[in-house]
CSV table of C-alpha atoms in Angstrom, one decimal:
chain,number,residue,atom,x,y,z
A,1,UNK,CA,-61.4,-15.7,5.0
A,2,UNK,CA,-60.6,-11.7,4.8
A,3,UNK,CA,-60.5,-12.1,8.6
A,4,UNK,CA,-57.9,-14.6,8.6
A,5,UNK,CA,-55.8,-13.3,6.0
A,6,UNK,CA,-55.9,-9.6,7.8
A,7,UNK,CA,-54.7,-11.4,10.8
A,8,UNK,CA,-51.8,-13.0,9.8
A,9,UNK,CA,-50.2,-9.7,7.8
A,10,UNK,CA,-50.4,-8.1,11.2
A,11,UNK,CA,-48.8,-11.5,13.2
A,12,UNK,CA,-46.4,-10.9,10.1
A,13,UNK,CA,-45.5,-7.2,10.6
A,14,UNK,CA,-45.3,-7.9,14.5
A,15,UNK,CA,-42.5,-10.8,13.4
A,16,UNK,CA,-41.1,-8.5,11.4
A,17,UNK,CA,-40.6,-5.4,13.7
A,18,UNK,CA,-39.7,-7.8,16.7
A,19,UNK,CA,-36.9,-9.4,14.4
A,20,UNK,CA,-35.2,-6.3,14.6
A,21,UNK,CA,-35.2,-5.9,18.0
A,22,UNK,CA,-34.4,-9.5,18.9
A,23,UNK,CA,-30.4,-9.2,18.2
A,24,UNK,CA,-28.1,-7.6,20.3
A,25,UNK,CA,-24.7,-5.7,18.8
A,26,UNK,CA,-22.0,-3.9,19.4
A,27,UNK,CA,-20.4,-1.1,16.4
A,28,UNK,CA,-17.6,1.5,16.5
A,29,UNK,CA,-19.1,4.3,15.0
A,30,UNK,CA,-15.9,6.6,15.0
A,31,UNK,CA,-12.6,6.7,16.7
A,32,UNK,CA,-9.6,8.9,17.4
A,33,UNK,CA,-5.4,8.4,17.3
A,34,UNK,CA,-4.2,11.8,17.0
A,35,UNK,CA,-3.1,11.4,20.9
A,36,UNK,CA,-1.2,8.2,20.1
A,37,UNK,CA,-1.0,5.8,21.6
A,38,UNK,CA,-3.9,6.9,23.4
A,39,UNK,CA,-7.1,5.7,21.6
A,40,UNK,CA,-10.4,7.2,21.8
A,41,UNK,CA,-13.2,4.7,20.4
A,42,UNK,CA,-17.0,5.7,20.1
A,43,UNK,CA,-19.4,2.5,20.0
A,44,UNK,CA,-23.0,1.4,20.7
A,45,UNK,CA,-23.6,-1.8,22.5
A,46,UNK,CA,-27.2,-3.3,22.2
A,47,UNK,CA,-29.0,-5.6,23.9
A,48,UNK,CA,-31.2,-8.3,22.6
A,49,UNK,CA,-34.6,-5.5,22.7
A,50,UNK,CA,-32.2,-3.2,20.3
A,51,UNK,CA,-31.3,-0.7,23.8
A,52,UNK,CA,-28.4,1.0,24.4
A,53,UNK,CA,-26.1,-1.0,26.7
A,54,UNK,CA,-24.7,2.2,29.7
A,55,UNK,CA,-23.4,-0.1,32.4
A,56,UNK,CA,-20.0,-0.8,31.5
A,57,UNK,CA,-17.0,-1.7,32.8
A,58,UNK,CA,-13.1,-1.4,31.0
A,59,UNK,CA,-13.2,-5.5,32.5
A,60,UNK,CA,-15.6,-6.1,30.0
A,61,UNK,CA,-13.2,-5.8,27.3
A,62,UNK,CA,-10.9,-6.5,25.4
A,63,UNK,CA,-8.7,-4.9,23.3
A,64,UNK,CA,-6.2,-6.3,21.0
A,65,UNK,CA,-3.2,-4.3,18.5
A,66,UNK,CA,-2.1,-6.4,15.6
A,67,UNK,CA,-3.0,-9.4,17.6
A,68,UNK,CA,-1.5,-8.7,21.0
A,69,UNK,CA,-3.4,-7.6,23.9
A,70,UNK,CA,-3.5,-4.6,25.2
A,71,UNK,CA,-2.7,-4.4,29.2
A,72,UNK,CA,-3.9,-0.4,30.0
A,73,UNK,CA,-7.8,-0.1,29.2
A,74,UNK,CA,-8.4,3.3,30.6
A,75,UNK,CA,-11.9,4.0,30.8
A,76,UNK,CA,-15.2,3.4,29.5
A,77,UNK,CA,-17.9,5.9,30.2
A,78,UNK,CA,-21.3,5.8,29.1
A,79,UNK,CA,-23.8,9.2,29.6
A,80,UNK,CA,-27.2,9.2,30.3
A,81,UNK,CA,-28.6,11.4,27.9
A,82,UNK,CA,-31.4,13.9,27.4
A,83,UNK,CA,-33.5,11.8,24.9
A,84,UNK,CA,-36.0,12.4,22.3
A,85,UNK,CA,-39.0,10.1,22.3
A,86,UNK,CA,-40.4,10.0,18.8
A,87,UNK,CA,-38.3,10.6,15.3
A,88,UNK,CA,-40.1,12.0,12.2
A,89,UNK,CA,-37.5,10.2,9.5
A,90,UNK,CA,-37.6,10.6,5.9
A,91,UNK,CA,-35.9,7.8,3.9
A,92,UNK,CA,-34.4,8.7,1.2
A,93,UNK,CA,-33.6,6.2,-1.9
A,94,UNK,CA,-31.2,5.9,-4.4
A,95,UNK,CA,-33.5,3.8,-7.6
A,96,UNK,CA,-30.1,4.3,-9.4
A,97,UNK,CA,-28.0,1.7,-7.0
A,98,UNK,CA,-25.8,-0.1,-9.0
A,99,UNK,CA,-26.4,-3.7,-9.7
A,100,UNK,CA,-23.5,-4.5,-8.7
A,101,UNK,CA,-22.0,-5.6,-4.8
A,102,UNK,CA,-22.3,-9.0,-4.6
A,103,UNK,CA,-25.6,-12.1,-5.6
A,104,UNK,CA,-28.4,-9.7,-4.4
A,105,UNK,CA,-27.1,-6.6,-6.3
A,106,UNK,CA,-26.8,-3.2,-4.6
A,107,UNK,CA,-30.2,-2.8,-5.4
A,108,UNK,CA,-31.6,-5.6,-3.3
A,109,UNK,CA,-28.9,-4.5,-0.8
A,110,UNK,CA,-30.4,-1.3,-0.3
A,111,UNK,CA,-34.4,-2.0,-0.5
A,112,UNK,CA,-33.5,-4.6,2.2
A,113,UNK,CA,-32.1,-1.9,4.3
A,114,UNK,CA,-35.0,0.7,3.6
A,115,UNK,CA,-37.4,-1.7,5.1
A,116,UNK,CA,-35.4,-2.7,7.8
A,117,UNK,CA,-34.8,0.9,9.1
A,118,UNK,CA,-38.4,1.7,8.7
A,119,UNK,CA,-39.5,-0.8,11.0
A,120,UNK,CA,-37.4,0.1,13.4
A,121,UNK,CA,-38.6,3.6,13.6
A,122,UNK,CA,-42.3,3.1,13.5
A,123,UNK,CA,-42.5,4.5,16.9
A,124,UNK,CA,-42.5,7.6,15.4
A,125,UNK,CA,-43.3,8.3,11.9
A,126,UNK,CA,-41.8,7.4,8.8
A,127,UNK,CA,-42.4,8.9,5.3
A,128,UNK,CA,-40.9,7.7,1.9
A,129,UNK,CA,-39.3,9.6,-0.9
A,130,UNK,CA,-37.1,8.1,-4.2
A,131,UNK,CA,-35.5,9.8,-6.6
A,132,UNK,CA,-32.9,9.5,-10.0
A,133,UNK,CA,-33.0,12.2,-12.2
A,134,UNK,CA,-36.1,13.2,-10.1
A,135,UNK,CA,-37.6,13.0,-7.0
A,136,UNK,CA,-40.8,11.1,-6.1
A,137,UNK,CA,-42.7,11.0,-2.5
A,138,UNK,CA,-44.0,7.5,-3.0
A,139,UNK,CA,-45.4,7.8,1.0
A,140,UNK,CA,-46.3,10.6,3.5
A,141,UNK,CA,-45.6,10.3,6.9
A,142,UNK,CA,-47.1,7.1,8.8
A,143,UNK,CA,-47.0,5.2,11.5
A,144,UNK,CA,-48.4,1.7,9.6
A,145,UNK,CA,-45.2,0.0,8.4
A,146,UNK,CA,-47.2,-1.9,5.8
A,147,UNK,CA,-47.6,1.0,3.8
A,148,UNK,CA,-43.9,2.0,3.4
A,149,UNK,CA,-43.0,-1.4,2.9
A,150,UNK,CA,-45.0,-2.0,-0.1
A,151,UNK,CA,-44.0,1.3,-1.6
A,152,UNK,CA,-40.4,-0.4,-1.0
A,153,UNK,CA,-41.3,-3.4,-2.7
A,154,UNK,CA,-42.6,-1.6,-5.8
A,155,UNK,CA,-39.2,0.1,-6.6
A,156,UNK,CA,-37.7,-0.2,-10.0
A,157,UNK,CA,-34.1,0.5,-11.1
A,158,UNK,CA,-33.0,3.6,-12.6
A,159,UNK,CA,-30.2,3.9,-15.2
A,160,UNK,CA,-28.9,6.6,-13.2
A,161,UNK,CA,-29.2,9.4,-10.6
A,162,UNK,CA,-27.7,12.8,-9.3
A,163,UNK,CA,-26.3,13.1,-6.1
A,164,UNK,CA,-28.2,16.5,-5.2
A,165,UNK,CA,-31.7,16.0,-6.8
A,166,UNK,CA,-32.9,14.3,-3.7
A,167,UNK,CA,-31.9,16.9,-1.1
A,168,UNK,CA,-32.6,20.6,-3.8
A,169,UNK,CA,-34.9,19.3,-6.0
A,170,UNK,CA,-39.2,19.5,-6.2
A,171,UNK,CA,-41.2,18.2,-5.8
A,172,UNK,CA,-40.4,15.6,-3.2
A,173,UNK,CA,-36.8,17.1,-2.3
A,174,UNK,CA,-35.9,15.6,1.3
A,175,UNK,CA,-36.2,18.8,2.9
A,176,UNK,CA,-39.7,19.9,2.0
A,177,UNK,CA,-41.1,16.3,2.9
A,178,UNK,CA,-39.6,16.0,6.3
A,179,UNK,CA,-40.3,19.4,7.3
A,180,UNK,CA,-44.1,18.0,7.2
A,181,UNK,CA,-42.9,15.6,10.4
A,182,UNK,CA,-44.5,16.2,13.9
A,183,UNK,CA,-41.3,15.4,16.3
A,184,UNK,CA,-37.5,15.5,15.9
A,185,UNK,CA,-36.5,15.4,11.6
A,186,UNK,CA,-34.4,13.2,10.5
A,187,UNK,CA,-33.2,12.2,6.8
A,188,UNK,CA,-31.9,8.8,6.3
A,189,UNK,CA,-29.7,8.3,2.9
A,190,UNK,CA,-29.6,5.7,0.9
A,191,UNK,CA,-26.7,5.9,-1.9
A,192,UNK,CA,-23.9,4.3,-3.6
A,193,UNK,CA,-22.7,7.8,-4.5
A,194,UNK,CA,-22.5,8.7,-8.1
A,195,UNK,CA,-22.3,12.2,-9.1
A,196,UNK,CA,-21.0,15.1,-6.9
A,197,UNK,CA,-22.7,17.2,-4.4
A,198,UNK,CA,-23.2,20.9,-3.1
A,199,UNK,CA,-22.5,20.1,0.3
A,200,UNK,CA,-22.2,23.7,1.8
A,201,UNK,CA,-26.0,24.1,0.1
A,202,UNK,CA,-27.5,20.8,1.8
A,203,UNK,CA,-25.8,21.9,4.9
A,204,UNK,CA,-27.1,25.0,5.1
A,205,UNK,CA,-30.1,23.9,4.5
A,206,UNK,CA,-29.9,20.8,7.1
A,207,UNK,CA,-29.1,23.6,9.6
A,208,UNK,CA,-31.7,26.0,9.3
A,209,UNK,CA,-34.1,23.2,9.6
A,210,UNK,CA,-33.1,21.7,12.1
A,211,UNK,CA,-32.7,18.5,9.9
A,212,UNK,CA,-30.0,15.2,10.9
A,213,UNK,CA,-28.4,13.4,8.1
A,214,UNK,CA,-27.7,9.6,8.1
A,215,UNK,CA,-25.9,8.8,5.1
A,216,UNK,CA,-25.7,4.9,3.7
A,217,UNK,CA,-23.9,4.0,1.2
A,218,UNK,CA,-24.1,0.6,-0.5
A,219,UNK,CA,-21.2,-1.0,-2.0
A,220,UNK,CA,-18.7,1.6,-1.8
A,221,UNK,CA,-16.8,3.9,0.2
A,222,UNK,CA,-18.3,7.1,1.0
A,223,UNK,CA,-16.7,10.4,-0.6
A,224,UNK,CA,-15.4,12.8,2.6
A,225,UNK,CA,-17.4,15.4,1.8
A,226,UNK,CA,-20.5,13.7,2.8
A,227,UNK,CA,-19.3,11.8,5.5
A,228,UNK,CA,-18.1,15.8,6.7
A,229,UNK,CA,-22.2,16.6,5.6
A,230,UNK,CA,-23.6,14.0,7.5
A,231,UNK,CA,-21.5,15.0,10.9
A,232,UNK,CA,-21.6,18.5,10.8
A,233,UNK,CA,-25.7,18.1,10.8
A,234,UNK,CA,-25.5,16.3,14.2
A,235,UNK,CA,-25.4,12.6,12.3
A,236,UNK,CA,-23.5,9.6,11.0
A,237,UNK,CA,-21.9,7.6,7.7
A,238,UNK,CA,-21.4,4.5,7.4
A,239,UNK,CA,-20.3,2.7,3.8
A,240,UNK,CA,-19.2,-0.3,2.0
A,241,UNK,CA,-22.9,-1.7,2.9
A,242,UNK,CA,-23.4,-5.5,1.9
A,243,UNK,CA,-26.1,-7.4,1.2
A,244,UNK,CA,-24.4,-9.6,4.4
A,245,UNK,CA,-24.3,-6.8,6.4
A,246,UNK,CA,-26.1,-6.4,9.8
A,247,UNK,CA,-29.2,-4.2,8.9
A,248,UNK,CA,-30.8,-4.6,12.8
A,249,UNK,CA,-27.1,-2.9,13.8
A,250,UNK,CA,-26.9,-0.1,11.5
A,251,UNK,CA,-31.3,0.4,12.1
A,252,UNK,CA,-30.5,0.4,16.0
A,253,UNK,CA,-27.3,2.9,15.7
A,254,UNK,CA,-29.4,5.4,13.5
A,255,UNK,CA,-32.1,5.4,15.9
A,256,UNK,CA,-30.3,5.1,18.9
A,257,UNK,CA,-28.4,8.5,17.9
A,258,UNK,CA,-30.9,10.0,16.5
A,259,UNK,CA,-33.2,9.9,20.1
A,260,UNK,CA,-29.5,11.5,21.7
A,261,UNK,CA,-27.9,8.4,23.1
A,262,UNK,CA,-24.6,9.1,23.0
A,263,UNK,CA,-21.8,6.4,22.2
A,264,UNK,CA,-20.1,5.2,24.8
A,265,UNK,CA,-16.5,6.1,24.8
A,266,UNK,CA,-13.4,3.3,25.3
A,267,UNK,CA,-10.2,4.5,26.0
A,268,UNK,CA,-6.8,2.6,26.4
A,269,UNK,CA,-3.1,3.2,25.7
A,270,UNK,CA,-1.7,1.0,22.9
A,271,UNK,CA,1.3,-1.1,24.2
A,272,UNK,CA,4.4,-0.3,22.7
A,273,UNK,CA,5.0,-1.2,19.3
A,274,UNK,CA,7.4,-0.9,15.8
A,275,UNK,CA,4.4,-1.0,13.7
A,276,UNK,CA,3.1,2.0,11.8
A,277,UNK,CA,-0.1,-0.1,10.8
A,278,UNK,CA,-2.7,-1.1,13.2
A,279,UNK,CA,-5.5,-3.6,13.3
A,280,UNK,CA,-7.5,-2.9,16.6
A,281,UNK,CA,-9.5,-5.3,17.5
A,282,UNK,CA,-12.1,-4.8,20.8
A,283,UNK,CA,-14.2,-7.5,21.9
A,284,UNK,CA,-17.0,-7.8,24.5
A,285,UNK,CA,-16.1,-11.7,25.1
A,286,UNK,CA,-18.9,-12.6,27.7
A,287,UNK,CA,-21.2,-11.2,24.7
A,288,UNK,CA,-19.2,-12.8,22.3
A,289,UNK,CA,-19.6,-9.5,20.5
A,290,UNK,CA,-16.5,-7.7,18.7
A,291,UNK,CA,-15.5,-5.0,16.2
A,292,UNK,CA,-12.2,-3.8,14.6
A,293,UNK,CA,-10.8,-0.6,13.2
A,294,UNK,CA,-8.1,0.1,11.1
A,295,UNK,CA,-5.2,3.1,10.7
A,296,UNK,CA,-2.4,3.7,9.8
A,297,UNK,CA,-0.1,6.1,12.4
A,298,UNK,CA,3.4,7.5,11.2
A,299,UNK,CA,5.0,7.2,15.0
A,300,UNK,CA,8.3,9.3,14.9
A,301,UNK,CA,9.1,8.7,18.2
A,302,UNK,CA,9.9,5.0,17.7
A,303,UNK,CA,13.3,3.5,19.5
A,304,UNK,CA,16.2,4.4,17.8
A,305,UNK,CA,20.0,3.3,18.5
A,306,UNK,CA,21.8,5.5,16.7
A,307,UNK,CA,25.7,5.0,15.8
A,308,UNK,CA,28.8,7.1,15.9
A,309,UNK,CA,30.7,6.9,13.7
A,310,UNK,CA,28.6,4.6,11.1
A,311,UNK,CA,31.6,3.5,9.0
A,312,UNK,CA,34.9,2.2,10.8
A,313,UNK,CA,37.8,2.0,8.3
A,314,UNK,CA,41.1,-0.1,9.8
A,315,UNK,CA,43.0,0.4,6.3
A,316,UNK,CA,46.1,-1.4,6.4
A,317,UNK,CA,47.2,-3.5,8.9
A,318,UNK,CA,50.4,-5.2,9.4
A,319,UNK,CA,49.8,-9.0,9.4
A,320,UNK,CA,50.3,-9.9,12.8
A,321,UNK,CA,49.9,-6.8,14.5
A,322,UNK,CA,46.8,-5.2,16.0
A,323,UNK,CA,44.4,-1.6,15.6
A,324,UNK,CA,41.9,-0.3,17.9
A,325,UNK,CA,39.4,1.6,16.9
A,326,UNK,CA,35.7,3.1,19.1
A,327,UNK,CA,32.2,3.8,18.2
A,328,UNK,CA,29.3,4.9,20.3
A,329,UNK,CA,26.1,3.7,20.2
A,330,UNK,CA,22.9,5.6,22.0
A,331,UNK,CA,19.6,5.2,22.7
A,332,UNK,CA,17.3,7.5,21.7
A,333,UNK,CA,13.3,8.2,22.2
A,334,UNK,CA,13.2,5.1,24.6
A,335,UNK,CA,15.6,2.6,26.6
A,336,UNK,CA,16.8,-0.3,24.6
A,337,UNK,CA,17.2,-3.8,25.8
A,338,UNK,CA,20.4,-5.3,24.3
A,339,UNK,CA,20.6,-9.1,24.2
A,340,UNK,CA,24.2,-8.9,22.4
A,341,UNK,CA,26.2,-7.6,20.2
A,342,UNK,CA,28.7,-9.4,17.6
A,343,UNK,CA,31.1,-9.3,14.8
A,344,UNK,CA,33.1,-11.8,13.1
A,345,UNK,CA,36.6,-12.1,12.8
A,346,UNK,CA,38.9,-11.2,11.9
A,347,UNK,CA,37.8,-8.4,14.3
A,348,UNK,CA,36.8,-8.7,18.0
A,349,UNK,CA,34.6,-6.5,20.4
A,350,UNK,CA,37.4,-5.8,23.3
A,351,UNK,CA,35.0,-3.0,25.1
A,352,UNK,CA,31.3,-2.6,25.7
A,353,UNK,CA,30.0,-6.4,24.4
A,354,UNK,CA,27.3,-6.5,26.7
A,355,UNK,CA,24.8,-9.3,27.1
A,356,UNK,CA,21.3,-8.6,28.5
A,357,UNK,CA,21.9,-5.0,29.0
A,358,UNK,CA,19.1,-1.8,29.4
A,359,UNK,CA,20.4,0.7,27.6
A,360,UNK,CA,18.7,3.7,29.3
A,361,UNK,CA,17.0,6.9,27.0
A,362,UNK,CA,19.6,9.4,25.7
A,363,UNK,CA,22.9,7.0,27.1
A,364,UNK,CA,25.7,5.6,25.3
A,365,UNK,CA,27.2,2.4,25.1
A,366,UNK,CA,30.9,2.9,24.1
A,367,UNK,CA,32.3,-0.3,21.9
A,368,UNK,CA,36.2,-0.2,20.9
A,369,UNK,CA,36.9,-2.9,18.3
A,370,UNK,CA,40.3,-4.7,17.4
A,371,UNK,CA,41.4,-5.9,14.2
A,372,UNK,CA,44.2,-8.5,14.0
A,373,UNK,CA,44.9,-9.4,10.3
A,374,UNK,CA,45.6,-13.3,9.5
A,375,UNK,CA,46.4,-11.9,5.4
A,376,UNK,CA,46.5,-8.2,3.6
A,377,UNK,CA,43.0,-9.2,1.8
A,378,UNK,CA,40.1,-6.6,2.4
A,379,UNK,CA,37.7,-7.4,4.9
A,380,UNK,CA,34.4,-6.1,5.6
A,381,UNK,CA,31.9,-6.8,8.4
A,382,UNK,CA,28.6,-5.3,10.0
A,383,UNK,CA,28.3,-5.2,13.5
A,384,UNK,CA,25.0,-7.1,14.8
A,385,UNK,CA,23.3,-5.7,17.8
A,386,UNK,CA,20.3,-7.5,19.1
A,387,UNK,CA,18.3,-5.9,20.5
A,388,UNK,CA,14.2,-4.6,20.9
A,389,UNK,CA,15.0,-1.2,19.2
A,390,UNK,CA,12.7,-0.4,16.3
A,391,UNK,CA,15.3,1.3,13.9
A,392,UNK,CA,18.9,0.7,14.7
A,393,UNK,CA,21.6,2.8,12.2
A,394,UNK,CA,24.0,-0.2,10.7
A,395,UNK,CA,27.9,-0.2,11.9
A,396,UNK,CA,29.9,-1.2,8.8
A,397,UNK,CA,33.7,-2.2,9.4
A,398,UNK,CA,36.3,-2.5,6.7
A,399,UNK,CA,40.0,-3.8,7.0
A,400,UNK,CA,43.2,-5.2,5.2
A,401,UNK,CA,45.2,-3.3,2.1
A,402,UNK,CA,43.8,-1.3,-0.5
A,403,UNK,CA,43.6,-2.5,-4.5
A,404,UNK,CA,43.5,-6.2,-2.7
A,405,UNK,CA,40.6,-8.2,-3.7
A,406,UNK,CA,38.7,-9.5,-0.8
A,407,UNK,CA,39.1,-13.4,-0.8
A,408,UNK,CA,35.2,-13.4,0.0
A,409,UNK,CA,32.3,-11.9,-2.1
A,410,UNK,CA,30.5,-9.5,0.1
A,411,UNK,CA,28.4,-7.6,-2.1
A,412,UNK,CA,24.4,-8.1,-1.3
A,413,UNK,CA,22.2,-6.3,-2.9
A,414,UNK,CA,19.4,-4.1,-0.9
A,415,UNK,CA,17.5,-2.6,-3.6
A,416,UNK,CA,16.5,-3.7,-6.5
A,417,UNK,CA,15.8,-7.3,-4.9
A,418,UNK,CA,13.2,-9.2,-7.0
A,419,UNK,CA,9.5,-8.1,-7.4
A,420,UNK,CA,10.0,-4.3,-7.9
A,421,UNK,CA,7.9,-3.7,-11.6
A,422,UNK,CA,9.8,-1.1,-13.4
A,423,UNK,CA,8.3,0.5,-16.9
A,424,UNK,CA,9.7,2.0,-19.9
A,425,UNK,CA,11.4,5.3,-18.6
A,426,UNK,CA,11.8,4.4,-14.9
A,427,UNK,CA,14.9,4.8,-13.1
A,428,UNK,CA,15.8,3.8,-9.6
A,429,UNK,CA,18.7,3.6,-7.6
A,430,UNK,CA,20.6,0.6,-7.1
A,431,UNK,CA,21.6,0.0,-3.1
A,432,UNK,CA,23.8,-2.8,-1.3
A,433,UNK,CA,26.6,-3.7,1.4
A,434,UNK,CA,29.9,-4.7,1.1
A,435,UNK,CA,32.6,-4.1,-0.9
A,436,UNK,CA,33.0,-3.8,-5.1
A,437,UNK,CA,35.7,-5.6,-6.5
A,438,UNK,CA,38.3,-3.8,-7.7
């Protein structure tokens, strides 16, 4: 009977280890828009054994911006890579995750994780530390993923922890367990953050040892100074952790970086667009594989038609009779595609009311407008351009004889307009078009 039941916890732990393997992914680890609209993205692809994907081609992908694709995919390069063949890794546990994030609790979310990345690094050596207010080395370094899972499954909550005790403190800080480790040291990092942290200190440290920081963080978004920690030692962050969340990706990632493959890196151009937010989404569709980042890029060099003059004033009129008067209008940062341009009566575009025209970067468009009063009422009247242009500077036009109501109310109010939440003590301006009444 012994015999039997020995045999089916190692059938059992075989699954297991295999499970992780047996999923292929694709992740963004990090990406860059300084260059915009140039984008430089950093991913992993996996197959189904949990190996990094290198032959790649930009036909592969594809990359969509707010929903459009993307016509100029640059480049995709993959390296092949001087690589490590066994990790040392020391996880690292937070018994103080809050029980909070979702039916399983961060908790769950977390000890899930831990025994997910452990099996996927038992080619090397894996050894176990916790901590709260303390540390604890609840394993040494093994190979047997059995005995790191059942420290994992005998892990109780903590009311609370501090961020450094795991990385400074004895007996079982971080550093002094994984210095124990026969190949290439690695810490992986499992927190949801509470408390602050002497990053120069742990870096320092990390540095002179030699040591790479992972850093996971359940339920929440990382702080930037240990997402900076976890780079500058050669590693990676990733946050807001679910108990959903695709533990065989992130286990693969961490160990595929830590053994030196390199991401791959996607570049493309981003197609012209008005938008200062971006949703990027890039998809591997013969995979059926995808992944999508999220910035937001201030992009002063949008299309701009600017106006000169802005305000055209005809004053009084003579009913009957006729006044000319001439704007310019130019295209700035790009060209500009007008479809048309319009104004009501009384006044009439008499020069420049193009229909389907390319107004070409840095030229004008001269317009000369009539107005032919049918009464001595004021008048007033915006100029409509349509046009592709991403900011356009309004044209207002007034006519007819002063201290004369106009006959129609043209007031519209810009700002406030409904929903604007205003407290005791605010102020704010109030902004419209038109004319007042007298």
């Amino acid at each position: 009977m012994r015999k039997y039941f020995i045999f089916f916890c190692v059938i059992y732990l075989f699954l297991y280890i295999n499970s992780v393997f047996a999923q292929q992914g694709f992740k963004i680890i990090d990406y860059d828009f300084t260059k915009y609209p140039e984008i430089t993205s950093y991913f992993y692809q996996f197959d189904n054994q949990g190996v990094p994907v290198k032959i790649l081609t930009t036909s592969d992908f594809v990359v969509r911006d707010n929903g459009l694709n993307v016509s100029n995919l640059q480049s995709v390069v993959c390296s092949n890579d001087n690589l490590n063949s066994q990790l040392s890794v020391t996880l690292c546990f937070d018994l103080a995750l809050s029980n909070f994030g979702g039916a399983a609790g961060n908790f769950e979310t977390g000890r899930k994780l831990a025994k997910v990345i452990a099996a996927r690094m038992m080619t090397g050596e894996v050894s176990l530390t916790s901590f709260d207010i303390r540390t604890y080395l609840n394993r040494e370094f093994t190979d047997t993923l059995s005995e790191i899972v059942s420290e994992i499954n005998q892990f109780k909550p903590s009311d609370g922890s501090l961020f450094d005790v795991p990385f400074l403190n004895e007996p079982a800080g971080a550093f002094k367990i994984v210095e124990r480790g026969k190949y290439k040291k690695v810490i992986v990092f499992i927190t949801d953050c509470s408390g602050s942290i002497q990053d120069d200190e742990i870096l320092n440290l990390a540095k002179s040892n030699n040591v790479v920081i992972y850093s996971l963080v359940i339920g929440k978004k990382a702080p930037e100074k240990l997402i900076i920690l976890s780079k500058s030692t050669g590693g990676w962050s990733l946050d807001n952790i679910e108990f959903s969340s695709d533990f065989n990706l992130i286990a693969n990632i961490i160990r595929a970086h830590a053994l030196g493959h390199k991401p791959c890196i996607l570049k493309w151009t981003n197609d012209y667009s008005c938008l200062d937010e971006h949703k990027i989404d890039v998809i591997i569709p013969a995979k059926n594989l995808r992944d999508s980042i999220d910035f937001n890029f201030q992009n002063l060099n949008k299309s701009l038609l600017d106006a000169d003059p802005r305000f055209i004033g005809f004053s009084s009129v003579d009913i009957g009779k006729s006044k000319k008067l001439s704007l310019t209008l130019t295209a700035k940062n790009k060209d500009v595609f007008i479809k048309s341009i319009s104004i009501k009566e009384p006044f009439k575009i008499t020069e420049g009311n193009v229909t389907d025209f390319n107004l070409t970067q840095n030229s004008n468009l001269n317009i000369t407008i009539e107005y032919t009063p049918l009464d001595s009422f004021i008048v007033f009247a915006e100029l409509i351009v349509e046009s592709d242009v991403c900011i356009q500077t309004p044209v207002y036009i007034t006519g007819g004889f002063p201290n004369i109501r106009p006959k129609e109310k043209t007031i519209k109010v810009i700002h406030p307009n409904g929903g604007e939440v205003l407290i005791i003590g605010d102020t704010t301006s109030v902004d419209w078009i038109g004319l007042l009444p007298k």
